[in-house]
Amino acid sequence: MPESASPMRFETRAIHDGQDPDPTTGAIIVPVFQTATYVQDGVAQHKGYEYARTQNPTRGALETALASLEGAEYGFCFASGMAAISACMHLLKSGDHVVASDDLYGGTYRVFEQVFRGGGLDFTYVDAADIDQVQGALRDNTRMIWVETPTNPLLKVVDLAAMGVLAADRKILFGVDNTFLSPFFQTPVEFGADLIVHSTTKFLGGHSDVVGGAVVTSRDDLADRLGFIQNAVGAVPGPWDSWLVLRGLKTLAVGMDRHGHNAQVLAEFLEQHPSVERVLYPGLASHPQHELASRQARGHGALISLYIKGDVAGARRLAEATRVFALAESLGGVESLIEHPGLMTHASVPEEIRREKGLTDNLVRLSVGIEHIDDLLDDLKQALATI
Ligand SMILES: *Cc1c(COP(=O)(O)O)cnc(C)c1O
């Protein structure tokens, strides 16, 4: 489990760190501080809280808890995962270059290309599973390496330790979107990541009822700047949303454990199915980076992608025929979801780039929930029988 200043283990920290009982009432649960401002005792004499964009105790509890779970020093919460990623990009300035993985969350690619490129940042996308490609893309003005691992939706695994060494050698920032595995399975700080980002909408919230994001870091200089950006740009989560994520965190460990178990069983089942051409899941021995994945992560998560034998019509039929797996974008909730990346989550990636990368029309992605494994197996069996 992740290193931390706290002597407690992950499961315990998820429930207690940053979450002391409320000192005024003894409430065991951190209250929802639904307030915009705070009364001061005298001019500029306050209790550490001035205005709720800048500080909110509910949000503060979540930030402390998240930093602890990632084994990092500082946490900053945002209104969405995209706002968290954007805050990291605001650390850079016009003329800076970023080397990013070519298989990013579709919204990340979109904000890089359609917002930050216009603001003067430059991006090069490479297969980050190949360290030589990353090294080859570095330039004098490269200021950051940005990866997800496993990637979305092709579940390629990026060597975090090798990337950390490369970034440290070049004295550039190393950012990791850790949404897919959550800190329960993977803590990039161990491998030298400077910035760890989450869409808390996914596993950390865990119940598909909130949108949020977070950045954690152990670097004082980055923390100063991120705190400034969080307040200056103002894309902060409200106290209710912070509270929902805080509640999600308490059961993160049991949830991830079950997500991972269910996904492993389903991936093994799908791999044997005659209607399935290929299954992508890092927990399978057939995954080309199974060994690396097992070395740097403590589990393989809930996302499975599969190529069915056939074309877009078959993929569509599978996605529309499941009954327990709901047809929906997103991932990381207690309920199982199925989607067609080419037509749904990754539709904003230009078609020829999709094709080039292997994001073909027969690709289907599953986010495996924590329902009973037999119901999930039965559902996939009956849905696959329709194609
Ligand atoms: C969902 C997601 C995001 C974006 O998060 P939002 O909360 O939807 O803004 C970023 N990265 C990954 C890997 C995601 O799955």
XYZ file of N, CA, C and O and ligand atoms in Angstrom, residues 80-83 85 105 108 148 152 177 179-180 199-202 211-212 331, ligand 1:
91
model
N -14.422 19.345 -11.892
C -14.483 18.160 -12.748
C -13.068 17.680 -13.009
O -12.094 18.408 -12.723
N -12.960 16.488 -13.561
C -11.648 15.998 -13.968
C -11.024 16.929 -14.997
O -9.824 17.217 -14.963
N -11.846 17.429 -15.928
C -11.316 18.331 -16.951
C -10.779 19.626 -16.339
O -9.782 20.172 -16.804
N -11.448 20.125 -15.304
C -10.955 21.336 -14.633
C -9.624 21.048 -13.938
O -8.725 21.900 -13.906
N -7.356 18.756 -14.909
C -6.346 18.648 -15.969
C -5.999 20.044 -16.496
O -4.829 20.368 -16.714
N -7.928 9.942 -22.631
C -9.348 10.243 -22.480
C -9.724 11.280 -23.558
O -9.004 12.271 -23.754
N -9.631 14.937 -22.757
C -8.298 15.491 -22.515
C -7.674 15.899 -23.842
O -7.130 16.998 -23.989
N -1.664 8.595 -19.204
C -2.648 7.801 -18.460
C -2.143 6.369 -18.524
O -1.600 5.958 -19.539
N -6.869 4.711 -22.318
C -8.305 4.662 -22.532
C -8.611 4.867 -24.009
O -8.293 5.934 -24.528
N -2.551 10.887 -15.150
C -3.987 10.786 -14.878
C -4.226 9.382 -14.329
O -4.142 8.397 -15.056
N -6.927 8.125 -12.941
C -8.356 7.853 -12.781
C -8.691 6.365 -12.882
O -9.510 5.846 -12.118
N -8.073 5.667 -13.840
C -8.494 4.301 -14.134
C -8.219 3.316 -13.004
O -9.000 2.390 -12.793
N -10.253 12.153 -12.229
C -11.655 12.491 -12.353
C -12.308 11.772 -11.173
O -12.451 10.554 -11.186
N -12.681 12.520 -10.142
C -13.310 11.884 -8.969
C -14.726 11.432 -9.292
O -15.377 10.759 -8.493
N -15.198 11.832 -10.475
C -16.477 11.361 -11.013
C -16.508 9.830 -11.093
O -17.576 9.225 -11.039
N -15.336 9.225 -11.223
C -15.238 7.803 -11.509
C -15.118 7.009 -10.209
O -16.005 7.066 -9.396
N -19.868 14.844 -10.257
C -18.775 15.157 -11.175
C -17.737 15.954 -10.389
O -18.089 16.921 -9.695
N -16.480 15.533 -10.476
C -15.435 16.261 -9.754
C -14.059 15.858 -10.226
O -13.892 14.891 -10.980
N -17.583 5.705 -16.402
C -17.004 4.480 -15.863
C -16.805 4.685 -14.370
O -16.929 5.789 -13.864
C -13.713 10.992 -17.042
C -12.265 11.182 -17.213
C -11.706 12.459 -17.263
C -12.549 13.712 -17.210
O -13.200 13.846 -15.993
P -14.591 14.643 -15.798
O -14.835 14.501 -14.343
O -15.605 13.987 -16.660
O -14.336 16.042 -16.216
C -10.334 12.571 -17.382
N -9.550 11.474 -17.474
C -10.049 10.230 -17.452
C -9.132 9.069 -17.542
C -11.418 10.034 -17.322
O -11.916 8.792 -17.304
